[in-house]
Short mmCIF file of C-alpha atoms in Angstrom, two decimals:
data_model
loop_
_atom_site.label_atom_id
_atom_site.label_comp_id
_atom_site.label_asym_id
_atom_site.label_seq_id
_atom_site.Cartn_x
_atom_site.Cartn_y
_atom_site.Cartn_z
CA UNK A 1 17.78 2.81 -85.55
CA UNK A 2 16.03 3.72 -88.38
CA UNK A 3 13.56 6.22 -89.12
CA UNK A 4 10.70 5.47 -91.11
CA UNK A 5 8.03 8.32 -93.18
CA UNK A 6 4.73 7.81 -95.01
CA UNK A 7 2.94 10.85 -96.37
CA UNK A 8 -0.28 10.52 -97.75
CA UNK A 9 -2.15 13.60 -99.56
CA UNK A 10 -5.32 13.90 -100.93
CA UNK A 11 -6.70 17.67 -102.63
CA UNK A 12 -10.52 18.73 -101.66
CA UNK A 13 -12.63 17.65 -104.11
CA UNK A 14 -13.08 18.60 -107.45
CA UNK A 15 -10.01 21.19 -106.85
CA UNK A 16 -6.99 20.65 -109.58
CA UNK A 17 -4.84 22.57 -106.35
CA UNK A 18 -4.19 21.68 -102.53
CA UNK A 19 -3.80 24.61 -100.56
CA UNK A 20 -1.65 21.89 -98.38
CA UNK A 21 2.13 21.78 -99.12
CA UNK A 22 4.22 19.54 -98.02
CA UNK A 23 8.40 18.81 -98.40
CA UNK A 24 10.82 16.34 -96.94
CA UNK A 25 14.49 18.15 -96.94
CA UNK A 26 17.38 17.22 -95.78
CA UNK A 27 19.17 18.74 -92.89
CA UNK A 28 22.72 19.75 -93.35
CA UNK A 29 24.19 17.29 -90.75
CA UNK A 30 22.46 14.84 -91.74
CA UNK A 31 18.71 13.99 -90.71
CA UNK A 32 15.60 14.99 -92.54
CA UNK A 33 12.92 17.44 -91.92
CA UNK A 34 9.51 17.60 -92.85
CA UNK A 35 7.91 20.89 -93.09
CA UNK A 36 3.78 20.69 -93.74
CA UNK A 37 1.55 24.29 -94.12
CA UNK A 38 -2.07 24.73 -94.88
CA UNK A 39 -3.05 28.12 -96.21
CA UNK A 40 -6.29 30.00 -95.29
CA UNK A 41 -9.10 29.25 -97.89
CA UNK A 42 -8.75 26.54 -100.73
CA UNK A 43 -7.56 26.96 -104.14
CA UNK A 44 -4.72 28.62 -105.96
CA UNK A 45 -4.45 31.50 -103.47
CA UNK A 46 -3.92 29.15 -100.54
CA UNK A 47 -1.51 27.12 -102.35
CA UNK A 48 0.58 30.25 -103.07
CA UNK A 49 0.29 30.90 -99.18
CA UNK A 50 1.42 27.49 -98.18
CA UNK A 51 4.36 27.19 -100.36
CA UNK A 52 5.80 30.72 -99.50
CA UNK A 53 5.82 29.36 -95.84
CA UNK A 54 7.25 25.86 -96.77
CA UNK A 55 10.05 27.34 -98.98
CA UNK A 56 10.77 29.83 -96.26
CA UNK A 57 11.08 27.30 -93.53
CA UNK A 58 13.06 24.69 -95.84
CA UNK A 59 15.48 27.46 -97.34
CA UNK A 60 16.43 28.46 -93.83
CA UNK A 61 16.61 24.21 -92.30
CA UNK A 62 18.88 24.31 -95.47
CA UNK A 63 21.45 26.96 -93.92
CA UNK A 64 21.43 25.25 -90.42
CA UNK A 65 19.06 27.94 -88.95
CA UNK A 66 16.61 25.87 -85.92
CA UNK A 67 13.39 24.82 -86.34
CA UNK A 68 11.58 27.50 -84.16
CA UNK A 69 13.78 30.09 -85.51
CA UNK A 70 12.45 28.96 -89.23
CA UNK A 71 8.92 29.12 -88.36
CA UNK A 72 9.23 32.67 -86.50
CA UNK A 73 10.99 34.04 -89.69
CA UNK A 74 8.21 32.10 -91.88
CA UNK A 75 4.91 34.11 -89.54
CA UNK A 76 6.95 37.35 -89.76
CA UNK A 77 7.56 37.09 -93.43
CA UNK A 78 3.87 35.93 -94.23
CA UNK A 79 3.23 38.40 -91.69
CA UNK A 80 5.21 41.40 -93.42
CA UNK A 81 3.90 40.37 -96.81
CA UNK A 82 -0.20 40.33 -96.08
CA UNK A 83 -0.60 42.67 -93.57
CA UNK A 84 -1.49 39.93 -91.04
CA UNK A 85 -4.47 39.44 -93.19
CA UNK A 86 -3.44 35.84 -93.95
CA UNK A 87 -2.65 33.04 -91.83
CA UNK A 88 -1.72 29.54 -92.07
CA UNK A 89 -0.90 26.45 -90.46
CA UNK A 90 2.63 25.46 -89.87
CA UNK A 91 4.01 21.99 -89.03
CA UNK A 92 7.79 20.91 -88.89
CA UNK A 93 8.95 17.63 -88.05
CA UNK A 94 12.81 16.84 -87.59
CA UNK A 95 15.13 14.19 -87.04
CA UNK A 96 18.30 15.79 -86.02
CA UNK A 97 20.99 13.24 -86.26
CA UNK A 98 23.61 15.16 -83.94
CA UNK A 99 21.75 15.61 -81.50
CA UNK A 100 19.50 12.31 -81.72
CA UNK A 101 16.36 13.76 -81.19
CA UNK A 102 12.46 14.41 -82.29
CA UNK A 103 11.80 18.07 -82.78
CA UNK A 104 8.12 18.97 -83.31
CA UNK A 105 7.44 22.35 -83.96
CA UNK A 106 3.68 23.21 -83.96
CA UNK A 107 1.75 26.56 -85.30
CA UNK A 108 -1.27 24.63 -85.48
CA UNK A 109 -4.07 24.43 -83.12
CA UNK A 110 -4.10 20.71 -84.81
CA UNK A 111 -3.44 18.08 -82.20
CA UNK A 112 0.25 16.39 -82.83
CA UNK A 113 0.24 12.85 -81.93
CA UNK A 114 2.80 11.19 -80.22
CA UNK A 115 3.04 7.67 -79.40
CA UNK A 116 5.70 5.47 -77.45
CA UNK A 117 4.79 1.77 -78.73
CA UNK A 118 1.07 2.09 -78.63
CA UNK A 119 0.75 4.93 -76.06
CA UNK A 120 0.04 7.93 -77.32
CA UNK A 121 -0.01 10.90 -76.05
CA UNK A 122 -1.28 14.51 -77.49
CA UNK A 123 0.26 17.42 -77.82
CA UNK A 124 -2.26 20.18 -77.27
CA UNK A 125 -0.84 23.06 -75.54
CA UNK A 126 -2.53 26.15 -77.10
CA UNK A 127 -0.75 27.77 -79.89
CA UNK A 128 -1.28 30.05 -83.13
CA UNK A 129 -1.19 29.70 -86.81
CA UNK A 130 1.58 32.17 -88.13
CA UNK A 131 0.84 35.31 -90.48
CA UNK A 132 -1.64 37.12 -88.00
CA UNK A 133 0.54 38.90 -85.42
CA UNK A 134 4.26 40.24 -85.52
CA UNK A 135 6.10 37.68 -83.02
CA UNK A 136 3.72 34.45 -83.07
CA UNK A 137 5.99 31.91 -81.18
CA UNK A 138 5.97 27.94 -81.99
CA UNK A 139 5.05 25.52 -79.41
CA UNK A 140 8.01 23.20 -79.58
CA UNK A 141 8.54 19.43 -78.36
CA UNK A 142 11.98 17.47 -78.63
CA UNK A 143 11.87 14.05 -77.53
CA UNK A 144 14.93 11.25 -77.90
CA UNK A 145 15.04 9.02 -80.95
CA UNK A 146 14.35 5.95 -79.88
CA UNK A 147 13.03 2.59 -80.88
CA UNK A 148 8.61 2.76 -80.72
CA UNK A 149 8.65 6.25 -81.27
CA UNK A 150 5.61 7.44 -83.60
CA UNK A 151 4.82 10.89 -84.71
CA UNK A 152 1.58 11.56 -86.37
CA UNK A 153 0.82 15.15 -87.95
CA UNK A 154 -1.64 16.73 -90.10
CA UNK A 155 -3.64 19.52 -91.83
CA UNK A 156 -7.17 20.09 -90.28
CA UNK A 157 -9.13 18.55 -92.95
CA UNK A 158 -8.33 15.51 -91.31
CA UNK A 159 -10.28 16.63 -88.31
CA UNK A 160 -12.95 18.23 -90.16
CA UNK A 161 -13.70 15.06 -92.11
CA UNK A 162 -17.52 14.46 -92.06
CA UNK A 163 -18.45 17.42 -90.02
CA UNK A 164 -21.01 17.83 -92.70
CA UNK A 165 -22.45 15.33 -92.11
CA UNK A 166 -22.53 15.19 -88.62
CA UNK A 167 -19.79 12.69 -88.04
CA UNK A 168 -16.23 13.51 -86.95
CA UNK A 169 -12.75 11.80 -86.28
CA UNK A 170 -11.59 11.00 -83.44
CA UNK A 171 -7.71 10.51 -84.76
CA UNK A 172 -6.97 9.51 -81.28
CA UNK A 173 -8.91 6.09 -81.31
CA UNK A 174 -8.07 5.97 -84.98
CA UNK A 175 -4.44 6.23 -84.76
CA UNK A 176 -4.43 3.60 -81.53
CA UNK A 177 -6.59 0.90 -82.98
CA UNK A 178 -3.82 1.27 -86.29
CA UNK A 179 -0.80 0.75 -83.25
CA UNK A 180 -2.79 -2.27 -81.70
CA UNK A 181 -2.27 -4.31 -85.48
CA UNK A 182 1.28 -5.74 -85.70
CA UNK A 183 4.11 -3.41 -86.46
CA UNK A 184 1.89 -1.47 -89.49
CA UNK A 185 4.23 0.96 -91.46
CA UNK A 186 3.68 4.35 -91.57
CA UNK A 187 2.30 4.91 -95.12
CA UNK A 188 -0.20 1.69 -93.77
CA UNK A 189 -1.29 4.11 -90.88
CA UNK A 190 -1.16 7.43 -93.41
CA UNK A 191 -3.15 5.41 -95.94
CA UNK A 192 -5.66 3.99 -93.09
CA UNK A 193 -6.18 7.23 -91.32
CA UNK A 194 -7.11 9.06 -94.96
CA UNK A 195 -9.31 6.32 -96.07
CA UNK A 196 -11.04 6.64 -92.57
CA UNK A 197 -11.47 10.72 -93.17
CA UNK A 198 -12.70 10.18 -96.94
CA UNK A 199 -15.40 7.45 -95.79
CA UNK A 200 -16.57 10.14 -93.53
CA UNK A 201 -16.61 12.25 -96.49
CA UNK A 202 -18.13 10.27 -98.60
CA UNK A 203 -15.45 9.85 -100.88
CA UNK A 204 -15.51 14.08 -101.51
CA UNK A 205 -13.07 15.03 -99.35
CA UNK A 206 -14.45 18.85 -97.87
CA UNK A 207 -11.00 20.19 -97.45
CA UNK A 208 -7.87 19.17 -98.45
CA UNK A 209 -6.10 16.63 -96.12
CA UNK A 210 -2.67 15.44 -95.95
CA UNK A 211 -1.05 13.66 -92.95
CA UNK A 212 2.33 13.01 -91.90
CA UNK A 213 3.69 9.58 -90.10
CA UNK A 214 7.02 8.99 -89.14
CA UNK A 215 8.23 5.52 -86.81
CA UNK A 216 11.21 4.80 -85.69
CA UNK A 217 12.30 1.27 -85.92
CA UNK A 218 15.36 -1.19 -84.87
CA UNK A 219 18.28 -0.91 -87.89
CA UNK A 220 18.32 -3.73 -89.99
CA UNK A 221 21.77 -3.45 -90.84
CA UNK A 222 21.22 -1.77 -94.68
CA UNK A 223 22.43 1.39 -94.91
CA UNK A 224 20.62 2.43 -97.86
CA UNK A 225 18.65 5.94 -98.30
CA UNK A 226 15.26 5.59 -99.98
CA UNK A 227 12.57 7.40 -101.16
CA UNK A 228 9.69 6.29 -103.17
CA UNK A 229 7.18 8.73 -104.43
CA UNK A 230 3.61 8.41 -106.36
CA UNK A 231 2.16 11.16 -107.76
CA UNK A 232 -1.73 10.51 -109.64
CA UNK A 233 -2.02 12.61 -112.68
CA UNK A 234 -6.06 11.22 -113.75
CA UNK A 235 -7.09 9.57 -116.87
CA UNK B 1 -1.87 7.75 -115.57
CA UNK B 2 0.45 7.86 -112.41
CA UNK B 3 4.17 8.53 -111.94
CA UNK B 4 6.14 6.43 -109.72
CA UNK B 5 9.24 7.59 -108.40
CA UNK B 6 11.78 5.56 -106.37
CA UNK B 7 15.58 6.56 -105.12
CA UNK B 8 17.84 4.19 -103.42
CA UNK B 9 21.21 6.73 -101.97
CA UNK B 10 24.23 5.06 -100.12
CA UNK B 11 27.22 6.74 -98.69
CA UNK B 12 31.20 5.91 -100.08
CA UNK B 13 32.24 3.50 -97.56
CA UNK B 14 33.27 4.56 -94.03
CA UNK B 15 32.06 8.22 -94.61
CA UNK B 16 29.21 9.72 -92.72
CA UNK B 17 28.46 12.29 -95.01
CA UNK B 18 27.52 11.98 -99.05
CA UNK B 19 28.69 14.21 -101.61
CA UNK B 20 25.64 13.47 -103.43
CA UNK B 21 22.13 15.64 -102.70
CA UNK B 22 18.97 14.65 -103.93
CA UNK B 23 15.87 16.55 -103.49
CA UNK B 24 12.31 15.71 -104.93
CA UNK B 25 10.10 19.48 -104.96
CA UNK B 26 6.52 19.95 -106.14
CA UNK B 27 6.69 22.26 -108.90
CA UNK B 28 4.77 25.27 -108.82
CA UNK B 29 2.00 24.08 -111.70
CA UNK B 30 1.44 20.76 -110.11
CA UNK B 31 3.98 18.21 -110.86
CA UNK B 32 7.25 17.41 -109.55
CA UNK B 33 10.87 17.59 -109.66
CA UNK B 34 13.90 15.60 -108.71
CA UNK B 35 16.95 17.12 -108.77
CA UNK B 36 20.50 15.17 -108.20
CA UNK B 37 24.06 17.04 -107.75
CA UNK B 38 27.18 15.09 -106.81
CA UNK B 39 29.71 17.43 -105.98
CA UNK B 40 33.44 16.99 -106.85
CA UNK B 41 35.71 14.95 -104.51
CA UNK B 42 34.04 13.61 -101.74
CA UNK B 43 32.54 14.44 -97.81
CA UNK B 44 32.01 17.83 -96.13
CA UNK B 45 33.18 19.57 -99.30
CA UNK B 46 31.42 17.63 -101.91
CA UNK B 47 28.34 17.66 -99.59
CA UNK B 48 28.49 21.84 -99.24
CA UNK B 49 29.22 22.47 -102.87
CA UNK B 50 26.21 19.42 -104.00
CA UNK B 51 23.39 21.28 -101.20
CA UNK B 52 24.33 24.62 -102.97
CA UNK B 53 23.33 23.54 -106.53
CA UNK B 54 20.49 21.57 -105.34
CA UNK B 55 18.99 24.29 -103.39
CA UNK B 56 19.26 26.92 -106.14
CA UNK B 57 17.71 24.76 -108.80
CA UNK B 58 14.66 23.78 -106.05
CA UNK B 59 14.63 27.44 -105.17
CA UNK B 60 14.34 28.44 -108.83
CA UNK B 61 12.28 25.49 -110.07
CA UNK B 62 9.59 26.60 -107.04
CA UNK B 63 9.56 30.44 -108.31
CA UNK B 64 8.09 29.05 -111.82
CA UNK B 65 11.58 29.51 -113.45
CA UNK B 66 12.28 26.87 -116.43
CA UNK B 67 14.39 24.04 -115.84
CA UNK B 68 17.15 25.06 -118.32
CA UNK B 69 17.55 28.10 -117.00
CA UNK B 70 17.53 26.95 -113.44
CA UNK B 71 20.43 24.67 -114.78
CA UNK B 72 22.27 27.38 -116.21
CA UNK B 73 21.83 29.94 -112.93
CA UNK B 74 23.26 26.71 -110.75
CA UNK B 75 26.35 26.81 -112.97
CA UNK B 76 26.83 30.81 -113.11
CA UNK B 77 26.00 30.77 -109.65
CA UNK B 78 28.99 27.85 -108.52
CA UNK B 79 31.26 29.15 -111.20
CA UNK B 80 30.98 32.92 -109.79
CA UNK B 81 31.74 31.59 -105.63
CA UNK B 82 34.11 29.19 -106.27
CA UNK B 83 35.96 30.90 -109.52
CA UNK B 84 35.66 27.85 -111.92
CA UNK B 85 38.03 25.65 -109.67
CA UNK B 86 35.05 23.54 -108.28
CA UNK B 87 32.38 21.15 -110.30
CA UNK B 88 29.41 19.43 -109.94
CA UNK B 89 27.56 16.85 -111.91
CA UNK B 90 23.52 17.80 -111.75
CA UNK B 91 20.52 15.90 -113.68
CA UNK B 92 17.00 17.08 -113.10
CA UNK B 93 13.91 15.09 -113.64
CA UNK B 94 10.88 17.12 -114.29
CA UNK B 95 6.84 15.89 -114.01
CA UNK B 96 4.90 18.95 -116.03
CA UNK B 97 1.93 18.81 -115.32
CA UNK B 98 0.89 21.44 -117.99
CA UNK B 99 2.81 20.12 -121.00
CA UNK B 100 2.41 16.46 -119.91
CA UNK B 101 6.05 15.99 -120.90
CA UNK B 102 9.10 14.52 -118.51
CA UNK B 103 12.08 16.95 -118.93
CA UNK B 104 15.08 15.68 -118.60
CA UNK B 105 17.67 17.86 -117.54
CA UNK B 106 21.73 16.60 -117.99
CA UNK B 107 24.68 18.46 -116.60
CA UNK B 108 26.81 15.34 -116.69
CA UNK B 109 28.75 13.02 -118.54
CA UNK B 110 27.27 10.11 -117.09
CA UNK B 111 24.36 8.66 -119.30
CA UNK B 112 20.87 8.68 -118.65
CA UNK B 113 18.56 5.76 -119.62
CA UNK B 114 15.37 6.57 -121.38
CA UNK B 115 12.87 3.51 -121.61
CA UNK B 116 9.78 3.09 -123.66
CA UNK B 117 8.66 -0.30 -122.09
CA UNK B 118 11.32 -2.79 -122.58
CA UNK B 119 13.10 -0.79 -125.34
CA UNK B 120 15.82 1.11 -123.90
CA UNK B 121 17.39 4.67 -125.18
CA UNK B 122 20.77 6.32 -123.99
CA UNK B 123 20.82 9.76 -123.53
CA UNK B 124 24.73 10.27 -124.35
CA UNK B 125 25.54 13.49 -126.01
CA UNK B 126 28.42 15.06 -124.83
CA UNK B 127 27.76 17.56 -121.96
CA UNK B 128 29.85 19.68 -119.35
CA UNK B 129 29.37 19.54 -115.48
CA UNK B 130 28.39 22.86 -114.07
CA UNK B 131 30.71 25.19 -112.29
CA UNK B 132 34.01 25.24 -114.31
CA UNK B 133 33.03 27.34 -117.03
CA UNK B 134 30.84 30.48 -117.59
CA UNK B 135 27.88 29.65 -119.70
CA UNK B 136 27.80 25.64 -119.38
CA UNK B 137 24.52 24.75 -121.06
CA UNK B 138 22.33 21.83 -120.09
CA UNK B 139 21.40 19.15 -122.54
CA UNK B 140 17.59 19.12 -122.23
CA UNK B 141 14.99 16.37 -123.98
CA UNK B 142 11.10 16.60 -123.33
CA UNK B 143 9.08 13.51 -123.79
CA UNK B 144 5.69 13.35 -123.68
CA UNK B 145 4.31 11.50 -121.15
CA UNK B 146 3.17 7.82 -121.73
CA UNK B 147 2.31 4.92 -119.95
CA UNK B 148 5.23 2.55 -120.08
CA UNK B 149 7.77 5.38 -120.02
CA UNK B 150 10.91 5.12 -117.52
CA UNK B 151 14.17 7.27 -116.87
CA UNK B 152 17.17 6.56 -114.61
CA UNK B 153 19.29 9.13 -113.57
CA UNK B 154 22.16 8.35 -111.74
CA UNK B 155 25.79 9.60 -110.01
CA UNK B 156 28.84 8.78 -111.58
CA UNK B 157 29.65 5.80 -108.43
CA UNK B 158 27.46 3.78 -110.04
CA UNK B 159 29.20 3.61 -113.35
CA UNK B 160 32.61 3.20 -111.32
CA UNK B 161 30.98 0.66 -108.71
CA UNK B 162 33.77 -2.55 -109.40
CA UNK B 163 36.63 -0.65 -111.08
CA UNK B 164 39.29 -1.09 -108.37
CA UNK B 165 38.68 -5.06 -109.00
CA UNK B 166 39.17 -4.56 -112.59
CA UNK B 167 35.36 -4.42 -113.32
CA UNK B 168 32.73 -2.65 -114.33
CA UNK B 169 28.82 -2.22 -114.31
CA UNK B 170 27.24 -2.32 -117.68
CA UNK B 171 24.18 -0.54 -116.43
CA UNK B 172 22.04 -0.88 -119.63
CA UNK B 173 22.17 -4.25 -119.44
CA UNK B 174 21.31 -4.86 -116.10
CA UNK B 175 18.35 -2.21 -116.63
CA UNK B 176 17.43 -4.32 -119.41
CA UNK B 177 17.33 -7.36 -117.70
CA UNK B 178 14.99 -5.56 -114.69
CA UNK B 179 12.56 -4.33 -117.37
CA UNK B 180 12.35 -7.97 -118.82
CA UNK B 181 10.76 -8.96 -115.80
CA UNK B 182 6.81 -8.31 -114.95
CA UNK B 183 6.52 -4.35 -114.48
CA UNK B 184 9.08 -3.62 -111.43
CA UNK B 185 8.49 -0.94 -109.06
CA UNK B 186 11.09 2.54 -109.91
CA UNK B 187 12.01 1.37 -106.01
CA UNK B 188 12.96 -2.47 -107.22
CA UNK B 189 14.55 -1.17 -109.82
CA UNK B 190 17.09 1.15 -108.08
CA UNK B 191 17.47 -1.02 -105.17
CA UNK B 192 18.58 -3.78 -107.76
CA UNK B 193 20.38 -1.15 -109.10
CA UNK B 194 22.42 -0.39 -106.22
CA UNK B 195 22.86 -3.82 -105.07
CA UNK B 196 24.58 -4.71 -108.36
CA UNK B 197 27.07 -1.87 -107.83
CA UNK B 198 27.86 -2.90 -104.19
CA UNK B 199 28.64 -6.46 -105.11
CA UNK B 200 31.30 -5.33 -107.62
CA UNK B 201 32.60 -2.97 -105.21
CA UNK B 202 32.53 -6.16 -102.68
CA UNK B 203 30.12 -4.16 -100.14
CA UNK B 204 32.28 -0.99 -99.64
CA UNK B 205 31.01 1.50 -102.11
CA UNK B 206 34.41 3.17 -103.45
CA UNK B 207 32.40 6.44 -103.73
CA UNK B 208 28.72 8.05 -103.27
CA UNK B 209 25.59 5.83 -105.26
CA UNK B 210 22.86 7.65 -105.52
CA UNK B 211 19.94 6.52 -108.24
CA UNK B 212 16.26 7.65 -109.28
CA UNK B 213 14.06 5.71 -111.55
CA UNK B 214 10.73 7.43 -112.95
CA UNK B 215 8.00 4.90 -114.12
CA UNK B 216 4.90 6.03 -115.98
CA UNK B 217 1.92 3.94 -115.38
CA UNK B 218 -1.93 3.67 -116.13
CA UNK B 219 -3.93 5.53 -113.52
CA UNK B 220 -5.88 3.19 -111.22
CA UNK B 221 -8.59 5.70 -109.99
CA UNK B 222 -6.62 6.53 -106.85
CA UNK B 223 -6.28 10.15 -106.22
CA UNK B 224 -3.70 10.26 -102.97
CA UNK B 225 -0.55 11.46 -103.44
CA UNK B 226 1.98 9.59 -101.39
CA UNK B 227 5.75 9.71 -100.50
CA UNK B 228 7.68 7.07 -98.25
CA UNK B 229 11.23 7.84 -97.04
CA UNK B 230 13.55 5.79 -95.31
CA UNK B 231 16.70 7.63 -93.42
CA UNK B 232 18.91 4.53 -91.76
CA UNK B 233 20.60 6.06 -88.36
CA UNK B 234 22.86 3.35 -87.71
CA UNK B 235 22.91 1.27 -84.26
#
C-alpha cells in the first residue's frame, strides 16, 4: 500500500495571514499525521490561535502521546490560556503504521469525508471546537488502511464558499463527481474542490480555506519517501 | 515569485526505520522551513537522537527564535542529554518571508550546493556536527531571494552511495547535468538524485538518503499554497 496526501491552501482575500494552519509530522513508529486548526476570527490573532493548537498537538504525536489524548491537551491548554474565550477548529488525520489504521480525530462541526472507492460516507456525529469548555472530547473514527480508502478534511471556509452570494457547496456531490473521473490524485481533488469554492467566491475567497486529501493506493514497488511543497510568495 | 520544494527520503537497506528526520514547518512570519538531522549510527537510535534535534529546531523556529540560534540550542541541548558521546549532522533551509532571503543553515561536513541558474556554488567551509562539543556554531549564508535560485541539502548516504563497490557519487556533477536540462522540478531533481545513488549502491542503499532541493521561480499569479506527500507502506 501506499498512502497518498495533497494539501491545498488558499488565505481570505486580501489578508497577508491564514488564520488556518496546517502540518504534516511524522509519527514516531513510523506513519504520518496531519494536524489542521482554524482559529476564531481572521488575521494575525487567529493565526497565533491556530498554530498554538497545531504545535501542541504535533509536539505531543511527536512523544507517542494518541491522537485524542493530543487534542484534549490542545482544548485544555487553549482553554487554560483564554479563559474559554477562544475557540478553534481542530482536525487530525493519522496513518499509524503499527497498527495499520485511519485515525480521524474531529473537533469540528465540519463534515469529514470518507470514501471507500467512490462511496462516501460522512462523518457527522455532533461534536465541539476545543478552547470553550474544560474537558471538550474529540469525536474519533479509526478505520483499516486499505486499498480505495479516501479521506477528505477541511476548514469551514470551504463550506462557506459563496454564501454571500447565495450559493453554497455541496462538498458531498463535489467530492463524488471528482471519485467518478479515473483514479484522480489527491492534490487533483484538493486543487478541484478549491477552485470549485473560489468560483463560488468569485475569485475573493471570504474566509480562508484549506483542505486536506489523503488516498490510499496499491504499492508500486518504490520505496521512496517524498514530499513536494509550493509555497507563492506574489510578484 | 514561488518556491518549490521537493524531498525524495529512502531507508538503508533492510531497515524499517531511518536515522534521518526531515520536517518542513511554516515559520511564524510566513515562510517556511526545512529542517534535516541524520543521527549517528543507524535505526532506533539514530532515529531517537535525529527526532530530538529536529523537533527542537521546529519547536524553536515556530516560537520566532532565529535559525542560528535554534542551531546552536539543538547542539547544547544533545550535547547536555547525551554528554558529548552522541552526534548529529543537521542543515536547515529557511524561506523568510520578511527579509526575502533563503538561510541556509550547515551543521555538517557534507556540502551543500548553491545554484544561481546553471552556475553552481559549494558551500564547503569546514563545520562541526552538533552534539559532541559545547558551543558548536552553525555556518550560516543568507541569499537573497531570486528567481533561478536552487539549494540541495543532503545526508551524508548520498555522498557514500557506491563506496563499498569502490565508487563514488560526484554530486555536483550530476546536479550540473540536471540543471542543464529545461527547468526541472526540486522533485525531478532529488528523485534523479536518489536514483543515481541507488544504482551505485546496486539498489540496497548502504545507509539512510535523504535529499531536499529548493527552486526559486517566477510567480504565475497562483495564490494556493500546496504540499503533496507520499509515505510507501509496503505490500
Amino acid at each position: 500500500m501506499e498512502v497518498w496526501v495533497g494539501i491545498s491552501k488558499i488565505n481570505k482575500y486580501a489578508t497577508s495571514e491564514s488564520g488556518d494552519t496546517v502540518e504534516v509530522v511524522e509519527r514516531p513508529n513510523g506513519g504520518l499525521s496531519v494536524v489542521l486548526a482554524d482559529g476564531q476570527s481572521s488575521g494575525r490573532g487567529a493565526k497565533w490561535i491556530s498554530t498554538l493548537v497545531v504545535r501542541k498537538v504535533i509536539t505531543l504525536l511527536a512523544e507517542g502521546v494518541r491522537d485524542g489524548a493530543a487534542a484534549r491537551a490542545a482544548s485544555d491548554s487553549l482553554y487554560t490560556e483564554r479563559s474559554g474565550k477562544v475557540s478553534a477548529t481542530l482536525n487530525i488525520l493519522s496513518v499509524d503504521k503499527q497498527t495499520r489504521t485511519l485515525v480521524i480525530t474531529r473537533n469540528n462541526p465540519a463534515t469529514v469525508l470518507l470514501a471507500h472507492n467512490e462511496e462516501i460516507k460522512c462523518l457527522d456525529e455532533p461534536c465541539l471546537p476545543i478552547g470553550l469548555y474544560r474537558g471538550t472530547r474529540p469525536m474519533i473514527s479509526e478505520i483499516p488502511l486499505e486499498t480505495g480508502l479516501t479521506a477528505v478534511i477541511f476548514s469551514d471556509g470551504l463550506i462557506h464558499a459563496g454564501s454571500r452570494f447565495g450559493h453554497s457547496m455541496d462538498v458531498t456531490t463535489s467530492l463524488q463527481a471528482l471519485l467518478d473521473e479515473e483514479d484522480p490524485s489527491p492534490q487533483m481533488i484538493a486543487d478541484a474542490l478549491l477552485e470549485h469554492a473560489m468560483r463560488l467566491d468569485r475569485g475573493r475567497p471570504a474566509d480562508d480555506i484549506s483542505i486536506v486529501v489523503l488516498r490510499v493506493t496499491g504499492f508500486s514497488g518504490d520505496e521512496v519517501r517524498r514530499m513536494t511543497v509550493r509555497l507563492p510568495l506574489g510578484e
